[in-house]
PDB file of C-alpha atoms and ligand atoms in Angstrom:
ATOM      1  CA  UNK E   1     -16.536  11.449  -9.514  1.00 49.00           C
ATOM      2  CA  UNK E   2     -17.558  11.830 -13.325  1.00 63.00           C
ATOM      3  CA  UNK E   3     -14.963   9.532 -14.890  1.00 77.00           C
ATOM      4  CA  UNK E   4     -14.082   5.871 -13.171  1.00 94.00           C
ATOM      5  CA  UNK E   5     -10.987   5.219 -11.713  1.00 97.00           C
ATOM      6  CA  UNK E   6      -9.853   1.422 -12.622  1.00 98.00           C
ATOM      7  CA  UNK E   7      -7.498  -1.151 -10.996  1.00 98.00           C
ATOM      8  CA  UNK E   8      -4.731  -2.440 -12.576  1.00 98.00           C
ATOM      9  CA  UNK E   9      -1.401  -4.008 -12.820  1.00 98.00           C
ATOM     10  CA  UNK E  10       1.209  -1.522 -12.918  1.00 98.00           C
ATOM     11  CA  UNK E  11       3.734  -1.753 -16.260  1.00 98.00           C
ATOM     12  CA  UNK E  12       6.620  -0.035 -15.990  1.00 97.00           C
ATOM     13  CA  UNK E  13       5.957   3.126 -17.538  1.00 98.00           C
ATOM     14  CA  UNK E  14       4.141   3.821 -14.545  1.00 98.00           C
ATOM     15  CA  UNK E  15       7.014   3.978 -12.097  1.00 98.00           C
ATOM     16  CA  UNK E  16       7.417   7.604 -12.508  1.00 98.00           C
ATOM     17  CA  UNK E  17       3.796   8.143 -11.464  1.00 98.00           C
ATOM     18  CA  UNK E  18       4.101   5.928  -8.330  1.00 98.00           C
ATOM     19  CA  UNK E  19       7.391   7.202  -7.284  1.00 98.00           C
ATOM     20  CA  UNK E  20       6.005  11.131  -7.235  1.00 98.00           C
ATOM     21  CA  UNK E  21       2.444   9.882  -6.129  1.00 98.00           C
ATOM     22  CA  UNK E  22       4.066   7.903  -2.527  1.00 98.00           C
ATOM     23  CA  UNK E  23       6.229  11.273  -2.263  1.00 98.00           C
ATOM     24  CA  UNK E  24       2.842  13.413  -2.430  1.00 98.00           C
ATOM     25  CA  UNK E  25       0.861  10.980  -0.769  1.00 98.00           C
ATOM     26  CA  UNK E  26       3.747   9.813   2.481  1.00 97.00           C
ATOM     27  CA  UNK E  27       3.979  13.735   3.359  1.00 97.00           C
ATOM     28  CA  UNK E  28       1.404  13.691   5.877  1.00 95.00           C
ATOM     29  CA  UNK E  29       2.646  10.736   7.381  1.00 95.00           C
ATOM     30  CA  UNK E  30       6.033  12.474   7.699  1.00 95.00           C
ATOM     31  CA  UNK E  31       4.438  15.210   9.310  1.00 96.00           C
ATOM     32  CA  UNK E  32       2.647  12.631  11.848  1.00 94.00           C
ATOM     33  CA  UNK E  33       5.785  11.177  12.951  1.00 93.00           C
ATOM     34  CA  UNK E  34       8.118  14.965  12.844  1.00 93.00           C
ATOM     35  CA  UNK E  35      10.209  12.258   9.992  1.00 94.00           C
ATOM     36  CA  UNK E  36      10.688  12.983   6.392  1.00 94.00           C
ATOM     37  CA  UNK E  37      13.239  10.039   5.747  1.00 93.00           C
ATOM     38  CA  UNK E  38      10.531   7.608   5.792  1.00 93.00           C
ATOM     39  CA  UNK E  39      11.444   5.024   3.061  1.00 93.00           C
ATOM     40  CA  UNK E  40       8.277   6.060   0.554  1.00 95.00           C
ATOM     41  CA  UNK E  41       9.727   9.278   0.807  1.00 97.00           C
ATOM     42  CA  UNK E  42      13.136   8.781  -0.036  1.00 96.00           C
ATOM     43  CA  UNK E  43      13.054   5.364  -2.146  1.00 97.00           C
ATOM     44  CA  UNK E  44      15.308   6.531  -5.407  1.00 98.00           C
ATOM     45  CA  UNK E  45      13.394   5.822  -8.633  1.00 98.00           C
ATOM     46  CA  UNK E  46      15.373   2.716  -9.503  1.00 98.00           C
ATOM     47  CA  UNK E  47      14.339   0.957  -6.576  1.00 98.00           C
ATOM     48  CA  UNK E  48      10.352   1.853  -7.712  1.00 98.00           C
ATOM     49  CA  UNK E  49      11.240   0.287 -11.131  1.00 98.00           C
ATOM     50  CA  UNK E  50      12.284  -2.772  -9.776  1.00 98.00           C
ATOM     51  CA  UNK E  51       9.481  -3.875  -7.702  1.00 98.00           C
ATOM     52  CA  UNK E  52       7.538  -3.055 -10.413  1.00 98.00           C
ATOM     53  CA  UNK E  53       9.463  -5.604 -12.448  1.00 98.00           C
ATOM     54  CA  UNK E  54       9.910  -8.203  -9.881  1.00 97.00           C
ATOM     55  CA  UNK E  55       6.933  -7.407  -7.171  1.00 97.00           C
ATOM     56  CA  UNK E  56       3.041  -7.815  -7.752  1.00 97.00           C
ATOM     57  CA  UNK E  57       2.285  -3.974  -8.171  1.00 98.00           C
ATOM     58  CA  UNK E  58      -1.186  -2.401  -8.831  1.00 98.00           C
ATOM     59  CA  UNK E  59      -2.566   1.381  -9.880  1.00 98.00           C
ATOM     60  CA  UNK E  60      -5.371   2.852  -9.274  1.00 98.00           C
ATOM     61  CA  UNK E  61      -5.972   5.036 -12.556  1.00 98.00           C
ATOM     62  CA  UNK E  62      -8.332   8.065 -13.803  1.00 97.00           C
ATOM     63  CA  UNK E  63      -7.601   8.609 -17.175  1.00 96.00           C
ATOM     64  CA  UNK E  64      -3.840   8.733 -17.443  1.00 95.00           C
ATOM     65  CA  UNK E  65      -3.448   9.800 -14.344  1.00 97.00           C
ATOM     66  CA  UNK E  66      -2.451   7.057 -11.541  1.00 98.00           C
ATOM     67  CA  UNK E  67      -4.038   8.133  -8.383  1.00 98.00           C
ATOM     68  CA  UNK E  68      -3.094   5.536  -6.293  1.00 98.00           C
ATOM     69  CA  UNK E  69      -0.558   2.108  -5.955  1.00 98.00           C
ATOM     70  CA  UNK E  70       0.062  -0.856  -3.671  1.00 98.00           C
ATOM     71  CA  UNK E  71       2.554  -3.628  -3.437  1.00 98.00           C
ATOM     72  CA  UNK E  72       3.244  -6.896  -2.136  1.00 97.00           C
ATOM     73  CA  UNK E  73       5.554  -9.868  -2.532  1.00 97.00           C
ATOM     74  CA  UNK E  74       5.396 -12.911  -0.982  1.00 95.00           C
ATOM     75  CA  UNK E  75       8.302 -13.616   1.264  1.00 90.00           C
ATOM     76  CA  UNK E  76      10.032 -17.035   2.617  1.00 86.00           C
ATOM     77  CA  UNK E  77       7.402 -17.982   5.134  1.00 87.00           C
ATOM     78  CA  UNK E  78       4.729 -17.935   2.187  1.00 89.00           C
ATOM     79  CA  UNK E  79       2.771 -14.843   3.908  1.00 95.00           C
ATOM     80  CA  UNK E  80       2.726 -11.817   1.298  1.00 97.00           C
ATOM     81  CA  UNK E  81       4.296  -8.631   2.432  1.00 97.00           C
ATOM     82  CA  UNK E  82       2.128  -5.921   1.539  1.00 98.00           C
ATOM     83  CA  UNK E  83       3.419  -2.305   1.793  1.00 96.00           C
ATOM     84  CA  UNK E  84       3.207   1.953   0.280  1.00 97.00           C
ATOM     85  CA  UNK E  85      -0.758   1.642  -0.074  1.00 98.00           C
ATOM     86  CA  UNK E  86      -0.771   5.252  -0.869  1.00 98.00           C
ATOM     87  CA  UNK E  87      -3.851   7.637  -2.764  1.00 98.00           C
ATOM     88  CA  UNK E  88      -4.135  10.340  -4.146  1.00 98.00           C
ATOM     89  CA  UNK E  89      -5.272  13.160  -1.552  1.00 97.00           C
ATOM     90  CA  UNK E  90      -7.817  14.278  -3.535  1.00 97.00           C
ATOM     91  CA  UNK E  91      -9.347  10.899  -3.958  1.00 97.00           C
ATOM     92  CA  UNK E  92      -9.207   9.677  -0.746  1.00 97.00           C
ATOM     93  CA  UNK E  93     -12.396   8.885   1.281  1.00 95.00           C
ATOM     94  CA  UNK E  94     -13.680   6.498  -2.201  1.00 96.00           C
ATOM     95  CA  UNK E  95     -13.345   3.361  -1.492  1.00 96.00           C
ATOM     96  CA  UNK E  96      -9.985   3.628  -3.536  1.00 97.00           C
ATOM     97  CA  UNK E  97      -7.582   2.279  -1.124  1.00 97.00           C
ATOM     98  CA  UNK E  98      -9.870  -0.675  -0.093  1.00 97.00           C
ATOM     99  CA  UNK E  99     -10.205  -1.713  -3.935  1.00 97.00           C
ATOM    100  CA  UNK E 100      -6.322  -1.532  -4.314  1.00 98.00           C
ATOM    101  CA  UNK E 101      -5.816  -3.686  -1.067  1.00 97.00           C
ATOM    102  CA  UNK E 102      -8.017  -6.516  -2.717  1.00 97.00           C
ATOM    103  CA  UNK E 103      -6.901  -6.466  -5.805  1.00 97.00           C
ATOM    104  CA  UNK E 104      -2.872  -6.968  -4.234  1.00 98.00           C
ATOM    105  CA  UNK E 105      -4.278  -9.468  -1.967  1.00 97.00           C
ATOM    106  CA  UNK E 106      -6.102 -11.803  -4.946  1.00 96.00           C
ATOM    107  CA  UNK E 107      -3.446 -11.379  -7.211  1.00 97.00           C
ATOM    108  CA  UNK E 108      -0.676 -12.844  -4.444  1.00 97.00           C
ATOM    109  CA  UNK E 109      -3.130 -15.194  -3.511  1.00 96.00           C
ATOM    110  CA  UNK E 110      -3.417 -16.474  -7.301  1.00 95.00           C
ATOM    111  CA  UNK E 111      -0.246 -15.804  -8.711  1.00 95.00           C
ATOM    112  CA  UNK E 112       2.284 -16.282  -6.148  1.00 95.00           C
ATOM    113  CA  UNK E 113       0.624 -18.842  -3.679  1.00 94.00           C
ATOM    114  CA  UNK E 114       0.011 -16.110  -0.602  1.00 96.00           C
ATOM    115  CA  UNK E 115      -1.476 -17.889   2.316  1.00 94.00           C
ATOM    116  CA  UNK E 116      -1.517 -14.767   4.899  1.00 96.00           C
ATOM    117  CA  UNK E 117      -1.053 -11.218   4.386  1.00 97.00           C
ATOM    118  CA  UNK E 118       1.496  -9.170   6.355  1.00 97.00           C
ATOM    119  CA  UNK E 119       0.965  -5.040   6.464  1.00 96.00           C
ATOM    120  CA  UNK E 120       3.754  -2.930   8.616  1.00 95.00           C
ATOM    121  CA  UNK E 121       1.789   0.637   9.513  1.00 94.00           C
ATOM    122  CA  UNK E 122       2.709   3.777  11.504  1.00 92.00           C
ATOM    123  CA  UNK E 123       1.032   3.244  14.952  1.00 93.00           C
ATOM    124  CA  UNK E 124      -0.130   6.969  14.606  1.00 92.00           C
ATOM    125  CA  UNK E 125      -1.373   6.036  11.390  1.00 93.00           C
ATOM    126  CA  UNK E 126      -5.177   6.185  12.186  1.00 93.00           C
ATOM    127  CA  UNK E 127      -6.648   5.843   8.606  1.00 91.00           C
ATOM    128  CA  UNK E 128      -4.429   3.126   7.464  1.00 93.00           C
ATOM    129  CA  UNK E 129      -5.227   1.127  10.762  1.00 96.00           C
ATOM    130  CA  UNK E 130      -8.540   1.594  10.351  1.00 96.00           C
ATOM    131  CA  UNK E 131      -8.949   0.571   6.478  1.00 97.00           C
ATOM    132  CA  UNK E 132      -6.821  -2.565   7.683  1.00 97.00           C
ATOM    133  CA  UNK E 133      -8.908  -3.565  10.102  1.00 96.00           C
ATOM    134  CA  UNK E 134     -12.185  -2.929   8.619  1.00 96.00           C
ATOM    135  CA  UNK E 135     -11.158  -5.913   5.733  1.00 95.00           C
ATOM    136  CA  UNK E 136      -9.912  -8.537   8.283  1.00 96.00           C
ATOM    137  CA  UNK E 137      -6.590  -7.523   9.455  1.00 97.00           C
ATOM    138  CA  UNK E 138      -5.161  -8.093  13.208  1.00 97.00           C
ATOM    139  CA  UNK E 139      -2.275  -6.885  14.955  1.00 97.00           C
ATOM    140  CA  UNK E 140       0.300  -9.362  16.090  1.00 97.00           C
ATOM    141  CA  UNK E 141       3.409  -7.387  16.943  1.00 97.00           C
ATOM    142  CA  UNK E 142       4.609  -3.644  17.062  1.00 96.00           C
ATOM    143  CA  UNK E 143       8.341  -2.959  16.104  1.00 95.00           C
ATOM    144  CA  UNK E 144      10.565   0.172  15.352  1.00 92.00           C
ATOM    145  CA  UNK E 145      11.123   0.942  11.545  1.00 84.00           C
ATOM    146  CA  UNK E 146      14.830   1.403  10.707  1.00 82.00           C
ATOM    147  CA  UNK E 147      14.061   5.084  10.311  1.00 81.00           C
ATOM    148  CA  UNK E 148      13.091   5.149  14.245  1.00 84.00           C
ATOM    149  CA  UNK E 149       9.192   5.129  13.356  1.00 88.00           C
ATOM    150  CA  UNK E 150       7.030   2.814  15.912  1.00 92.00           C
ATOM    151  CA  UNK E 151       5.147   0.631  13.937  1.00 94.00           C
ATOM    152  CA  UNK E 152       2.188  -1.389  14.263  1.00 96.00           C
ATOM    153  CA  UNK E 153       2.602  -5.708  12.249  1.00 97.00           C
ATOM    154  CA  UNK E 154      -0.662  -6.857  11.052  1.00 98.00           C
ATOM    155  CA  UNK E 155      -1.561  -9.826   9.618  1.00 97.00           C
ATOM    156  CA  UNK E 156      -4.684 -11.475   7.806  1.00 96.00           C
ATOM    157  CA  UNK E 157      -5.123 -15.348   6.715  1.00 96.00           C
ATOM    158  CA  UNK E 158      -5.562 -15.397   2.753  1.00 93.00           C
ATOM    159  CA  UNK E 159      -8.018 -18.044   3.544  1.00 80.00           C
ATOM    160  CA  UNK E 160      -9.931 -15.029   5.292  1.00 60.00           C
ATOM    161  CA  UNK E 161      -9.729 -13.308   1.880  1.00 51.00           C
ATOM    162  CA  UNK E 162     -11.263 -16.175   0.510  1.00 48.00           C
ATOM    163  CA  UNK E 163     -14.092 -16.483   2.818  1.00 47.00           C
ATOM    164  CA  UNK E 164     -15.321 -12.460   1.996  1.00 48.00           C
ATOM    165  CA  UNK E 165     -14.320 -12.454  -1.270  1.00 45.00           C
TER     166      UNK E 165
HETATM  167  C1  COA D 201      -4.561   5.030   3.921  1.00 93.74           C
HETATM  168  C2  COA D 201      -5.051   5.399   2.521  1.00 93.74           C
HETATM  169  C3  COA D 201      -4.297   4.564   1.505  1.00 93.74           C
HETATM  170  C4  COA D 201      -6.549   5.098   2.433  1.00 93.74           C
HETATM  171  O1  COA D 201      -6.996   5.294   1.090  1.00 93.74           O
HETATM  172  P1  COA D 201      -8.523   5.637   0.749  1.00 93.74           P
HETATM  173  O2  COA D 201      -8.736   5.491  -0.694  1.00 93.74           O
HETATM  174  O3  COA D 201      -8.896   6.921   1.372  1.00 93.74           O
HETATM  175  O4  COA D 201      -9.247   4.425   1.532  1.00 93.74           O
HETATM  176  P2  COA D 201     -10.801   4.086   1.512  1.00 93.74           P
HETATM  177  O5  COA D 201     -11.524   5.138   0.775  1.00 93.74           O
HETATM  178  O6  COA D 201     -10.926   2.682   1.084  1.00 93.74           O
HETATM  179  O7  COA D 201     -11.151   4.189   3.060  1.00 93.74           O
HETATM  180  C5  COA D 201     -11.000   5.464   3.716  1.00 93.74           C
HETATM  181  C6  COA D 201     -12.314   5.905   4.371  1.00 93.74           C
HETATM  182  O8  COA D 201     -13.280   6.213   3.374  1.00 93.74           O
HETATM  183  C7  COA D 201     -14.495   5.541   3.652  1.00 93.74           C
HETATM  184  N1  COA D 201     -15.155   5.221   2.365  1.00 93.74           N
HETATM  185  C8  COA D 201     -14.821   4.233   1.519  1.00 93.74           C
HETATM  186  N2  COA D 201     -15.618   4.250   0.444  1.00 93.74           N
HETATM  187  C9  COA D 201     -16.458   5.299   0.609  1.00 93.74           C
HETATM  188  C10 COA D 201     -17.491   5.848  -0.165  1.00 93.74           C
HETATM  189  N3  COA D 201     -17.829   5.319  -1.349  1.00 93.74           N
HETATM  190  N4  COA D 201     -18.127   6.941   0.313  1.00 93.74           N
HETATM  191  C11 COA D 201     -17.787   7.465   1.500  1.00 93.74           C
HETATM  192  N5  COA D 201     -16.788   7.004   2.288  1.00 93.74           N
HETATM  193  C12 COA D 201     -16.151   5.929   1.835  1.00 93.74           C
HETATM  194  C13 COA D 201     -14.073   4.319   4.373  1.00 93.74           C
HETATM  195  O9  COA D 201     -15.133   3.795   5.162  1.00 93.74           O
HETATM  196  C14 COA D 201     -12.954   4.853   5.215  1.00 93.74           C
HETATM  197  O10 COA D 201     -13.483   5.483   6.371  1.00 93.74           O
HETATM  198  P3  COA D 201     -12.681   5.530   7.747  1.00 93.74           P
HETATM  199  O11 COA D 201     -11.417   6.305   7.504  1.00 93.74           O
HETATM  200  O12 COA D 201     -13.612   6.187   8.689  1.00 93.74           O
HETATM  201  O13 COA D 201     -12.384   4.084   8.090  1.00 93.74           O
HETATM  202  C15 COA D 201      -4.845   6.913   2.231  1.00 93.74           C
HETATM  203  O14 COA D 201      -5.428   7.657   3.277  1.00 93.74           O
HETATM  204  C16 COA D 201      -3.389   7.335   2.080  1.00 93.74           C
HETATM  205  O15 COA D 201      -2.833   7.312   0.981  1.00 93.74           O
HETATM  206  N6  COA D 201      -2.749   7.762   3.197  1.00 93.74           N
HETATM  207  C17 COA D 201      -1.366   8.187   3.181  1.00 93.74           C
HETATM  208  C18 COA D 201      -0.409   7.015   3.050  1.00 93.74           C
HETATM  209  C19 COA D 201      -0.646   5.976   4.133  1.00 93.74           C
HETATM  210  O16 COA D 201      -0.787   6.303   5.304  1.00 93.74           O
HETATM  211  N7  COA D 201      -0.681   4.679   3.753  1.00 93.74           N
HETATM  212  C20 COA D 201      -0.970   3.580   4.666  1.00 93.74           C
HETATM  213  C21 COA D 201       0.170   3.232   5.504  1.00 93.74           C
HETATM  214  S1  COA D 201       1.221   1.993   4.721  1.00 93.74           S
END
């Protein structure tokens, strides 16, 4: 891939990037479900900048360029909500989205006292589901997303995390 792509926290001069990278990067999972008010794809800028503030947010970067983003917070039950795992098109296929996953899923572990993961996905959502699965995570409910989009509730111990760390 000639230069490295490296995983970081995101600041907030790299909202901008995230907010037009989950619009390029949610279109083919609008086309999936015939829906293209799905909330990566309509989240207003603002809304981007504040998780990025308040949420544990990483990049993926290559150069100045930020290919790819995740983001989690940890909710009231103490399991970590982790959500708009999203990379670049281009990129995809590199072991990009796995290396963002564990880098959300350490840093909530360590920084904001995680015990389990929770992931919401599209049940069409083939590559997502299988990513998920592949690094430990189950499915323990299905649900549909306000925007009318059936979706798939998996979760993952952070003591699991721990284990294949
Ligand atoms: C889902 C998504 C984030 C995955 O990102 P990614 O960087 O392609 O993920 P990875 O590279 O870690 O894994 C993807 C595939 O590449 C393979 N792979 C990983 N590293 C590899 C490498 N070095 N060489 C070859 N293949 C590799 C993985 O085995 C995996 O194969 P699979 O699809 O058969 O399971 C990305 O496809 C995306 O942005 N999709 C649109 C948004 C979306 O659906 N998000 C998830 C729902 S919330």
């Amino acid at each position: 891939m000639g230069m490295s792509v490296v995983i970081s926290e995101a600041t907030d001069q790299d909202a901008e990037q995230i907010f037009k990278l989950q619009y390029l990067c949610f279109q083919s999972e609008a086309a999936l479900y015939g829906n293209y008010r799905i909330d990566p794809l309509v989240q207003p800028l603002d809304a981007v900048r504040r998780e990025v503030a308040d949420d544990c947010v990483f990049v993926a970067r290559l150069g100045d360029e930020v290919v790819g983003s995740v983001r989690g917070t940890v909710t009231e039950d103490g399991a970590a909500a982790i959500g708009k795992l999203c990379v670049h098109p281009r990129l995809q296929g590199h072991g990009i989205g796995a290396r963002l996953l564990r880098a959300a899923e350490s840093a909530l572990v360590e920084q904001r006292g995680a015990r389990k993961f929770r992931l919401h996905t599209g049940r069409r959502s083939e590559s997502g589901l299988r990513l998920y699965r592949r690094v430990g995570y189950e499915k323990v409910g299905i649900e549909e997303g306000a925007d009318g989009v059936p979706m798939v509730i998996l979760e993952k111990q952070a003591g699991a995390y721990a284990q294949t760390a």
